Amino acid sequence: MSDDDDKAIDAQKAVPQDGIVTAADDGFPTAWKAKPFADWQGRLLTPDECRKVVKILAACEDAPDLRLLVTYANSSHGLVDDQVRRIAWPILLGYDAPKSAISPQPWRELPRHRDEDQVKLDVNRSFIYYPNNESDKQLDRRKDELSSVITETLRRHPMLCYFQGFHDIAQVFLLVLGVENAPDAVAHLSLLRIRDFMLPSLAPSLAHLRLLPAILSSTDPELCQHLSQTQPFFALAATLTLYAHDIQEYGDIARLFDFLLAQEAVVSVYLFAVIILSRREELFEIPADEPEMLHSILSKLPKPLDLEALIFRTMELFSAHPPPELPFRAWGEVSMYSVLKTTRGSTKKQTLQDGEELFEMQALQLRRAELTQQALMKLWKYRRPAAFDDAPHSRTKNSPSALPFPATTSNSNSQGSSKRYLWTLSFYAQFFDVDTAEVLRRCQNSLYPRSNFLDILDGNPDLYGPFWIATTVVMILFLTGTISSYLASKGEKHFEYNFRLLSGAAGLIYGYTGVIPIALWGVLRWFGSEGASVLECWALYGYANLIWIPVALISWSPIRVLNWVFVGVGLAVSGLFLVRNLWPVINATDAKTSRVLLFVVVGLHTGLALAINIVFFA
């Protein structure tokens, strides 16, 4: 090393854009392309920082070492400088910037997005805190670039819903990556890292906040109890914008993004929990029965922020209390399609198409939840005569989970015009109001599945198909079981019909189809999975019985082995149907519980198949 090692090294002489070129005498990179914001962001890099830059860029070479890159992003001062971030951030987001495939169609030719007017309003309020040394003309150019980045992202992925604060995130990516590279990064961030915030409903965003009490309870129950009367909405602005809305120093937010992009999405919530814990004494000075004051304090980040200390404590807290171990079954209530779960591990293998598919699945799940809530409100409304309709609805959230609307061809207005009470036949008749074509379509998909059956139901399950399928199975089991008994008697004595076969078939099929789905739904609710309503569970098990109709028709042979083969085929078809469609719902629980539930589902279904063969065809 030269005698100048102890001096600060100019950032513009450290690393070239096209690779690492080291000088022969001291091993340091010999050039660094001038940064566009060197004069307002810049400072001189120390020798230690230059050594770190070389190591980071080495980790970003042809076969990036993601684990090592994450380690550098978590370490003190993160990725050091924007030139490094231009190379490292795309890798952390899971795509290869030079090879990233963007549609060749110019984005300006794409249809206008519904949220572009709001984008324009928000962009006009951007660049308030940084950069702070540019002229009005330069800032106007920045705003035009920011509007282009956001609009391109929305037009290329029109399912995304813009939210206020998204421009705060996008402007950081614009300043770091430049207008040419920012759109691709923002698209990957939107679909793979903050997808929950860009859905049609705010519910997935609130699911992030509901983890806060569980995290606080794990580490400081006393503080959690103190804040128990304060809803965690105070964290919405910070977590929604990845803290870009609240942090006013460019160097701080760029460094924080180093950390957040290197972690799974849930770490952002852990970071806010650490910020709350760091204000413990201040919060205890405010009485617990003043939630408005506590909310006001917590909705603003403390200043100044010791980011390095907060990041270190966040990593410690996340390691000590990982999400699956949080109390109150908080993690189990998070959707399996949420970024909180899909970013566990790494998004390296996820593409934009994967993000769009996850978006659609999560949007469909939200729709089913909304229909369930509507049905719940309808049940509550018609639980009693009209004279009591003005009663308060505060108990709705404690009411049992309701049944979604059936798949019906009736006019929706006519449904709303007449009241159906829980104790009347008209209430239950609505769940059988489905046309033949829809039932046949669902039957076809139960035998030849092409997609998840809950998606086929589309939030509108029915009981018509399950009831008549079960009834048909009962009658055919009685008929073929009687034939099997007749053949087994070999005419040695006068044959008499055994009507106990009829009652046995009814008890077995109706009992299994009616009781098991309710029990499964209750267990899933207990363990925090809300992926399927009780009516959807009924429909799933009801349509799974369809295969038993052909099986029962051909299993009356006196050749016992042949009957076992036929029943085995029925078990395989219906069992795979149940496992395939229930697994996404069961998997929303923790790993151990999901395995146990899957084993129970398969075991009970195997028991049904054995009972059918032994009772009717043995």
Coordinates of N, CA and C in Angstrom, one line a residue, residues 37-208:
F37 N -24.9 12.3 -8.5 CA -25.2 13.1 -7.3 C -24.0 13.2 -6.3
A38 N -22.8 13.1 -6.9 CA -21.7 13.0 -6.0 C -21.5 14.3 -5.2
D39 N -22.0 15.4 -5.8 CA -21.7 16.6 -5.0 C -22.8 16.9 -3.9
W40 N -24.0 16.3 -4.0 CA -24.9 16.5 -2.9 C -25.0 15.3 -2.0
Q41 N -24.7 14.1 -2.5 CA -24.7 12.9 -1.7 C -23.3 12.7 -1.1
G42 N -22.4 13.1 -2.0 CA -21.0 12.5 -1.9 C -20.2 12.9 -0.7
R43 N -19.3 12.0 -0.5 CA -18.3 12.2 0.5 C -17.1 11.3 0.0
L44 N -16.0 11.4 0.6 CA -14.9 10.5 0.1 C -14.9 9.2 0.8
L45 N -14.7 8.2 0.1 CA -14.7 6.8 0.7 C -13.4 6.6 1.4
T46 N -13.5 6.0 2.5 CA -12.3 5.6 3.3 C -11.6 4.4 2.7
P47 N -10.4 4.1 3.0 CA -9.8 2.8 2.5 C -10.6 1.6 2.8
D48 N -11.1 1.5 4.1 CA -11.9 0.3 4.4 C -13.2 0.2 3.6
E49 N -13.8 1.3 3.3 CA -15.0 1.3 2.4 C -14.6 0.9 1.0
C50 N -13.5 1.3 0.5 CA -13.1 0.9 -0.8 C -12.8 -0.6 -0.9
R51 N -12.2 -1.1 0.2 CA -12.0 -2.6 0.2 C -13.3 -3.3 0.2
K52 N -14.3 -2.7 0.9 CA -15.6 -3.4 1.0 C -16.3 -3.3 -0.4
V53 N -16.1 -2.2 -1.1 CA -16.7 -2.0 -2.4 C -16.2 -3.1 -3.3
V54 N -14.9 -3.3 -3.3 CA -14.3 -4.4 -4.1 C -14.9 -5.7 -3.8
K55 N -15.0 -6.0 -2.6 CA -15.6 -7.3 -2.2 C -17.1 -7.5 -2.6
I56 N -17.8 -6.4 -2.5 CA -19.2 -6.4 -2.9 C -19.3 -6.7 -4.4
L57 N -18.6 -5.9 -5.1 CA -18.6 -6.1 -6.6 C -18.1 -7.5 -7.0
A58 N -17.2 -8.0 -6.3 CA -16.8 -9.4 -6.6 C -17.9 -10.4 -6.3
A59 N -18.7 -10.1 -5.3 CA -19.9 -11.0 -5.0 C -21.0 -10.8 -6.1
C60 N -20.9 -9.8 -6.9 CA -21.9 -9.5 -7.9 C -21.5 -10.0 -9.3
E61 N -20.3 -10.7 -9.4 CA -19.8 -11.1 -10.7 C -20.8 -12.1 -11.3
D62 N -20.3 -12.7 -12.4 CA -21.2 -13.5 -13.3 C -22.1 -14.5 -12.6
A63 N -21.6 -15.2 -11.5 CA -22.4 -16.0 -10.7 C -22.5 -15.4 -9.3
P64 N -23.5 -14.5 -9.1 CA -23.5 -13.7 -7.9 C -23.7 -14.6 -6.7
D65 N -22.9 -14.3 -5.6 CA -23.0 -14.9 -4.3 C -24.0 -14.2 -3.5
L66 N -25.3 -14.6 -3.6 CA -26.4 -13.9 -3.0 C -26.2 -13.8 -1.4
R67 N -25.8 -15.0 -0.9 CA -25.7 -15.0 0.6 C -24.6 -14.0 1.1
L68 N -23.5 -13.9 0.3 CA -22.5 -13.0 0.7 C -22.9 -11.5 0.5
L69 N -23.7 -11.3 -0.6 CA -24.2 -10.0 -0.9 C -25.1 -9.5 0.2
V70 N -26.0 -10.4 0.7 CA -26.9 -10.1 1.8 C -26.1 -9.8 3.1
T71 N -25.0 -10.5 3.3 CA -24.2 -10.2 4.5 C -23.7 -8.8 4.4
Y72 N -23.2 -8.4 3.2 CA -22.7 -7.0 3.1 C -23.8 -6.0 3.2
A73 N -24.9 -6.3 2.7 CA -26.1 -5.3 2.8 C -26.5 -5.1 4.2
N74 N -26.3 -6.2 5.1 CA -26.7 -6.1 6.5 C -25.6 -5.4 7.3
S75 N -24.4 -5.4 6.8 CA -23.3 -4.9 7.6 C -23.4 -3.4 7.7
S76 N -22.5 -2.9 8.5 CA -22.5 -1.4 8.8 C -22.3 -0.6 7.5
H77 N -23.2 0.4 7.3 CA -23.2 1.2 6.1 C -23.6 0.5 4.8
G78 N -24.1 -0.7 4.9 CA -24.7 -1.4 3.8 C -23.8 -1.5 2.6
L79 N -24.3 -1.1 1.4 CA -23.6 -1.3 0.1 C -22.8 0.0 -0.2
V80 N -22.7 0.9 0.7 CA -21.7 2.0 0.7 C -22.1 3.1 -0.3
D81 N -22.4 2.8 -1.6 CA -22.5 3.9 -2.5 C -23.5 3.5 -3.7
D82 N -24.0 4.5 -4.3 CA -25.0 4.2 -5.4 C -24.5 3.4 -6.6
Q83 N -23.2 3.6 -6.9 CA -22.6 2.9 -8.0 C -22.7 1.4 -7.7
V84 N -22.5 1.0 -6.5 CA -22.5 -0.4 -6.1 C -24.0 -0.8 -6.1
R85 N -24.9 0.0 -5.6 CA -26.3 -0.4 -5.6 C -26.9 -0.6 -7.0
R86 N -26.4 0.1 -8.0 CA -26.9 -0.1 -9.3 C -26.6 -1.5 -9.8
I87 N -25.6 -2.1 -9.3 CA -25.3 -3.5 -9.6 C -25.9 -4.5 -8.7
A88 N -26.0 -4.1 -7.4 CA -26.4 -5.1 -6.3 C -27.9 -5.1 -6.2
W89 N -28.6 -4.0 -6.3 CA -30.1 -4.0 -6.0 C -30.8 -5.0 -7.0
P90 N -30.6 -5.0 -8.3 CA -31.3 -5.9 -9.1 C -31.0 -7.4 -8.7
I91 N -29.8 -7.7 -8.2 CA -29.5 -9.1 -7.8 C -30.3 -9.4 -6.5
L92 N -30.4 -8.4 -5.6 CA -31.2 -8.6 -4.4 C -32.7 -8.8 -4.7
L93 N -33.2 -8.1 -5.8 CA -34.6 -8.2 -6.2 C -34.8 -9.5 -7.0
G94 N -33.8 -10.2 -7.4 CA -34.0 -11.5 -8.0 C -34.0 -11.5 -9.5
Y95 N -33.4 -10.6 -10.1 CA -33.3 -10.6 -11.6 C -31.9 -10.1 -12.1
D96 N -31.6 -10.5 -13.3 CA -30.3 -10.1 -13.9 C -30.6 -8.9 -14.8
A97 N -30.1 -7.8 -14.4 CA -30.5 -6.5 -15.1 C -30.1 -6.5 -16.5
P98 N -28.9 -7.0 -17.0 CA -28.6 -7.0 -18.4 C -29.5 -7.9 -19.2
K99 N -30.0 -9.0 -18.6 CA -30.8 -10.0 -19.3 C -32.3 -9.9 -19.1
S100 N -32.7 -8.9 -18.3 CA -34.1 -8.7 -17.9 C -34.9 -8.5 -19.2
A101 N -36.0 -9.2 -19.3 CA -36.8 -9.1 -20.5 C -38.0 -8.2 -20.3
I102 N -37.9 -7.1 -21.0 CA -39.0 -6.1 -20.9 C -39.7 -6.1 -22.3
S103 N -41.0 -6.0 -22.3 CA -41.7 -6.1 -23.5 C -41.2 -5.1 -24.5
P104 N -41.0 -5.5 -25.8 CA -40.5 -4.5 -26.7 C -41.4 -3.4 -27.1
Q105 N -42.7 -3.6 -26.8 CA -43.7 -2.6 -27.1 C -43.5 -1.3 -26.2
P106 N -43.3 -0.2 -26.8 CA -43.2 1.1 -26.0 C -44.3 1.2 -25.0
W107 N -44.0 1.6 -23.8 CA -45.0 1.6 -22.8 C -46.0 2.8 -23.1
R108 N -45.6 3.8 -23.8 CA -46.5 4.9 -24.1 C -47.7 4.5 -25.0
E109 N -47.5 3.4 -25.7 CA -48.5 2.9 -26.6 C -49.5 2.0 -25.9
L110 N -49.2 1.6 -24.7 CA -50.1 0.8 -23.9 C -51.3 1.5 -23.4
P111 N -52.4 0.9 -23.1 CA -53.6 1.6 -22.6 C -53.4 2.3 -21.3
R112 N -54.0 3.4 -21.1 CA -53.9 4.2 -19.9 C -54.3 3.5 -18.7
H113 N -53.6 3.6 -17.6 CA -54.0 3.0 -16.3 C -55.0 3.9 -15.6
R114 N -55.8 3.2 -14.9 CA -56.9 4.0 -14.2 C -56.4 4.9 -13.1
D115 N -55.2 4.7 -12.6 CA -54.7 5.5 -11.5 C -53.8 6.6 -11.9
E116 N -53.6 6.9 -13.2 CA -52.6 7.9 -13.6 C -52.9 9.3 -13.2
D117 N -54.1 9.7 -13.0 CA -54.4 11.0 -12.5 C -53.9 11.2 -11.0
Q118 N -54.0 10.2 -10.2 CA -53.5 10.2 -8.8 C -52.0 10.2 -8.9
V119 N -51.4 9.5 -9.8 CA -49.9 9.5 -9.9 C -49.4 10.9 -10.2
K120 N -50.1 11.6 -11.1 CA -49.7 12.9 -11.5 C -49.7 13.9 -10.2
L121 N -50.7 13.7 -9.4 CA -50.9 14.6 -8.2 C -49.7 14.3 -7.3
D122 N -49.4 13.0 -7.1 CA -48.4 12.7 -6.1 C -47.0 13.0 -6.6
V123 N -46.8 12.9 -7.9 CA -45.4 13.2 -8.4 C -45.2 14.7 -8.2
N124 N -46.2 15.5 -8.4 CA -46.0 16.9 -8.2 C -45.5 17.3 -6.8
R125 N -45.8 16.3 -5.8 CA -45.4 16.6 -4.4 C -44.1 15.8 -4.1
S126 N -43.4 15.4 -5.0 CA -42.2 14.6 -4.8 C -40.9 15.4 -4.7
F127 N -39.8 14.8 -4.4 CA -38.5 15.4 -4.3 C -38.5 16.7 -3.4
I128 N -39.2 16.5 -2.2 CA -39.2 17.6 -1.3 C -37.9 17.7 -0.5
Y129 N -37.4 16.6 0.0 CA -36.2 16.6 0.9 C -34.9 16.4 0.1
Y130 N -34.9 15.7 -1.0 CA -33.7 15.4 -1.7 C -34.1 15.1 -3.2
P131 N -33.2 15.5 -4.1 CA -31.9 16.2 -3.9 C -32.2 17.7 -3.6
N132 N -31.4 18.3 -2.8 CA -31.6 19.6 -2.3 C -30.7 20.7 -2.9
N133 N -30.0 20.4 -4.0 CA -29.1 21.4 -4.6 C -29.4 21.5 -6.1
E134 N -30.6 21.1 -6.5 CA -30.9 21.2 -7.9 C -31.9 22.3 -8.2
S135 N -31.8 22.9 -9.4 CA -32.7 24.0 -9.7 C -34.1 23.5 -10.0
D136 N -35.0 24.4 -10.1 CA -36.4 24.0 -10.3 C -36.5 23.3 -11.6
K137 N -35.8 23.7 -12.6 CA -35.8 23.1 -13.9 C -35.3 21.6 -13.8
Q138 N -34.3 21.4 -13.1 CA -33.8 20.1 -12.9 C -34.8 19.2 -12.1
L139 N -35.4 19.8 -11.1 CA -36.4 19.0 -10.3 C -37.6 18.7 -11.2
D140 N -38.0 19.6 -12.1 CA -39.1 19.3 -13.0 C -38.7 18.1 -13.9
R141 N -37.5 18.1 -14.3 CA -37.1 16.9 -15.1 C -37.1 15.7 -14.3
R142 N -36.7 15.7 -13.1 CA -36.8 14.6 -12.2 C -38.3 14.1 -12.0
K143 N -39.2 15.0 -11.9 CA -40.6 14.7 -11.7 C -41.1 14.0 -13.0
D144 N -40.7 14.5 -14.2 CA -41.1 13.9 -15.4 C -40.6 12.4 -15.5
E145 N -39.4 12.2 -15.1 CA -38.8 10.9 -15.1 C -39.5 10.0 -14.1
L146 N -39.8 10.5 -12.9 CA -40.5 9.7 -11.9 C -41.9 9.3 -12.4
S147 N -42.6 10.3 -13.0 CA -43.9 9.9 -13.6 C -43.8 8.9 -14.7
S148 N -42.7 8.9 -15.5 CA -42.6 7.9 -16.5 C -42.3 6.5 -15.9
V149 N -41.5 6.4 -14.8 CA -41.2 5.2 -14.2 C -42.4 4.5 -13.6
I150 N -43.2 5.3 -12.9 CA -44.4 4.8 -12.3 C -45.5 4.4 -13.3
T151 N -45.7 5.3 -14.3 CA -46.7 5.0 -15.3 C -46.3 3.8 -16.1
E152 N -45.1 3.6 -16.5 CA -44.6 2.5 -17.2 C -44.9 1.2 -16.4
T153 N -44.6 1.2 -15.2 CA -44.9 0.0 -14.3 C -46.3 -0.3 -14.3
L154 N -47.2 0.7 -14.1 CA -48.6 0.4 -14.1 C -49.2 0.0 -15.4
R155 N -48.7 0.6 -16.5 CA -49.3 0.2 -17.8 C -48.8 -1.2 -18.2
R156 N -47.6 -1.6 -17.9 CA -47.2 -2.9 -18.2 C -47.8 -4.0 -17.3
H157 N -48.2 -3.6 -16.2 CA -48.9 -4.5 -15.2 C -50.1 -3.9 -14.7
P158 N -51.2 -3.8 -15.5 CA -52.4 -3.1 -15.2 C -53.2 -3.6 -14.1
M159 N -52.9 -4.8 -13.6 CA -53.6 -5.3 -12.4 C -53.2 -4.6 -11.1
L160 N -52.0 -4.0 -11.1 CA -51.6 -3.3 -9.9 C -52.4 -2.1 -9.6
C161 N -52.7 -1.9 -8.4 CA -53.4 -0.7 -7.9 C -52.4 0.3 -7.2
Y162 N -52.3 1.5 -7.7 CA -51.4 2.5 -7.2 C -51.9 2.9 -5.8
F163 N -51.0 3.2 -4.9 CA -51.3 3.7 -3.6 C -50.5 4.9 -3.3
Q164 N -51.1 5.8 -2.6 CA -50.3 7.1 -2.2 C -49.2 6.7 -1.3
G165 N -48.0 7.1 -1.7 CA -46.8 6.7 -1.1 C -45.9 5.9 -1.9
F166 N -46.5 5.3 -3.0 CA -45.7 4.5 -3.9 C -44.6 5.4 -4.6
H167 N -45.0 6.6 -4.8 CA -44.0 7.5 -5.5 C -42.8 7.8 -4.6
D168 N -43.0 7.7 -3.3 CA -41.8 7.9 -2.4 C -40.8 6.7 -2.6
I169 N -41.3 5.5 -2.8 CA -40.5 4.4 -3.0 C -39.8 4.5 -4.4
A170 N -40.6 4.8 -5.4 CA -40.1 4.9 -6.8 C -39.1 6.0 -6.9
Q171 N -39.2 7.1 -6.2 CA -38.2 8.1 -6.4 C -36.8 7.7 -5.9
V172 N -36.8 6.9 -4.9 CA -35.5 6.4 -4.4 C -34.8 5.5 -5.4
F173 N -35.6 4.6 -6.1 CA -35.1 3.8 -7.1 C -34.7 4.6 -8.3
L174 N -35.4 5.7 -8.6 CA -35.0 6.5 -9.7 C -33.7 7.2 -9.5
L175 N -33.5 7.7 -8.3 CA -32.2 8.4 -7.9 C -31.0 7.4 -7.9
V176 N -31.3 6.2 -7.5 CA -30.2 5.3 -7.3 C -29.9 4.6 -8.7
L177 N -30.9 4.1 -9.4 CA -30.7 3.3 -10.6 C -30.7 4.1 -11.9
G178 N -31.3 5.3 -11.9 CA -31.4 6.1 -13.1 C -32.7 5.7 -13.8
V179 N -33.1 6.6 -14.7 CA -34.4 6.4 -15.4 C -34.5 5.2 -16.3
E180 N -33.3 4.8 -16.8 CA -33.3 3.7 -17.7 C -33.5 2.3 -17.0
N181 N -32.9 2.2 -15.8 CA -33.0 0.9 -15.1 C -34.1 0.9 -14.0
A182 N -34.6 2.0 -13.6 CA -35.6 2.0 -12.5 C -36.9 1.3 -12.8
P183 N -37.4 1.4 -14.0 CA -38.7 0.7 -14.3 C -38.7 -0.8 -14.0
D184 N -37.7 -1.4 -14.5 CA -37.6 -2.9 -14.3 C -37.5 -3.2 -12.8
A185 N -36.7 -2.5 -12.1 CA -36.6 -2.7 -10.6 C -37.9 -2.4 -9.9
V186 N -38.5 -1.4 -10.3 CA -39.8 -1.0 -9.6 C -40.9 -2.1 -9.9
A187 N -40.9 -2.6 -11.1 CA -41.8 -3.7 -11.5 C -41.6 -4.9 -10.6
H188 N -40.3 -5.3 -10.5 CA -40.0 -6.5 -9.6 C -40.4 -6.2 -8.2
L189 N -40.1 -5.0 -7.7 CA -40.4 -4.7 -6.3 C -41.9 -4.7 -6.1
S190 N -42.7 -4.2 -7.1 CA -44.1 -4.1 -7.0 C -44.8 -5.5 -6.9
L191 N -44.4 -6.4 -7.8 CA -45.0 -7.7 -7.9 C -44.5 -8.7 -7.0
L192 N -43.2 -8.6 -6.5 CA -42.6 -9.6 -5.7 C -42.3 -9.2 -4.3
R193 N -42.3 -7.9 -4.0 CA -41.9 -7.5 -2.6 C -43.0 -6.7 -1.9
I194 N -43.7 -5.9 -2.6 CA -44.8 -5.1 -2.0 C -46.1 -5.3 -2.6
R195 N -46.3 -6.5 -3.2 CA -47.6 -6.8 -3.9 C -48.8 -6.7 -3.0
D196 N -48.7 -7.0 -1.7 CA -49.8 -6.8 -0.8 C -50.4 -5.4 -0.8
F197 N -49.5 -4.4 -1.0 CA -49.9 -3.0 -0.9 C -50.6 -2.6 -2.2
M198 N -50.5 -3.4 -3.3 CA -51.0 -2.9 -4.6 C -52.2 -3.8 -5.0
L199 N -52.9 -4.4 -4.1 CA -54.1 -5.2 -4.4 C -55.3 -4.2 -4.3
P200 N -56.5 -4.7 -4.7 CA -57.6 -3.8 -4.7 C -58.1 -3.5 -3.3
S201 N -57.7 -4.2 -2.3 CA -58.2 -4.0 -1.0 C -57.0 -3.7 0.0
L202 N -57.3 -3.0 1.0 CA -56.3 -2.6 2.0 C -56.1 -3.8 3.0
A203 N -56.9 -4.8 3.0 CA -56.9 -5.9 4.0 C -55.5 -6.5 4.0
P204 N -54.8 -6.9 2.9 CA -53.5 -7.5 3.0 C -52.5 -6.6 3.7
S205 N -52.6 -5.3 3.5 CA -51.7 -4.4 4.2 C -51.9 -4.4 5.7
L206 N -53.2 -4.4 6.1 CA -53.5 -4.5 7.5 C -53.0 -5.8 8.1
A207 N -52.9 -6.9 7.3 CA -52.4 -8.1 7.9 C -51.0 -8.0 8.3
H208 N -50.2 -7.1 7.6 CA -48.8 -6.9 8.1 C -48.8 -6.2 9.5

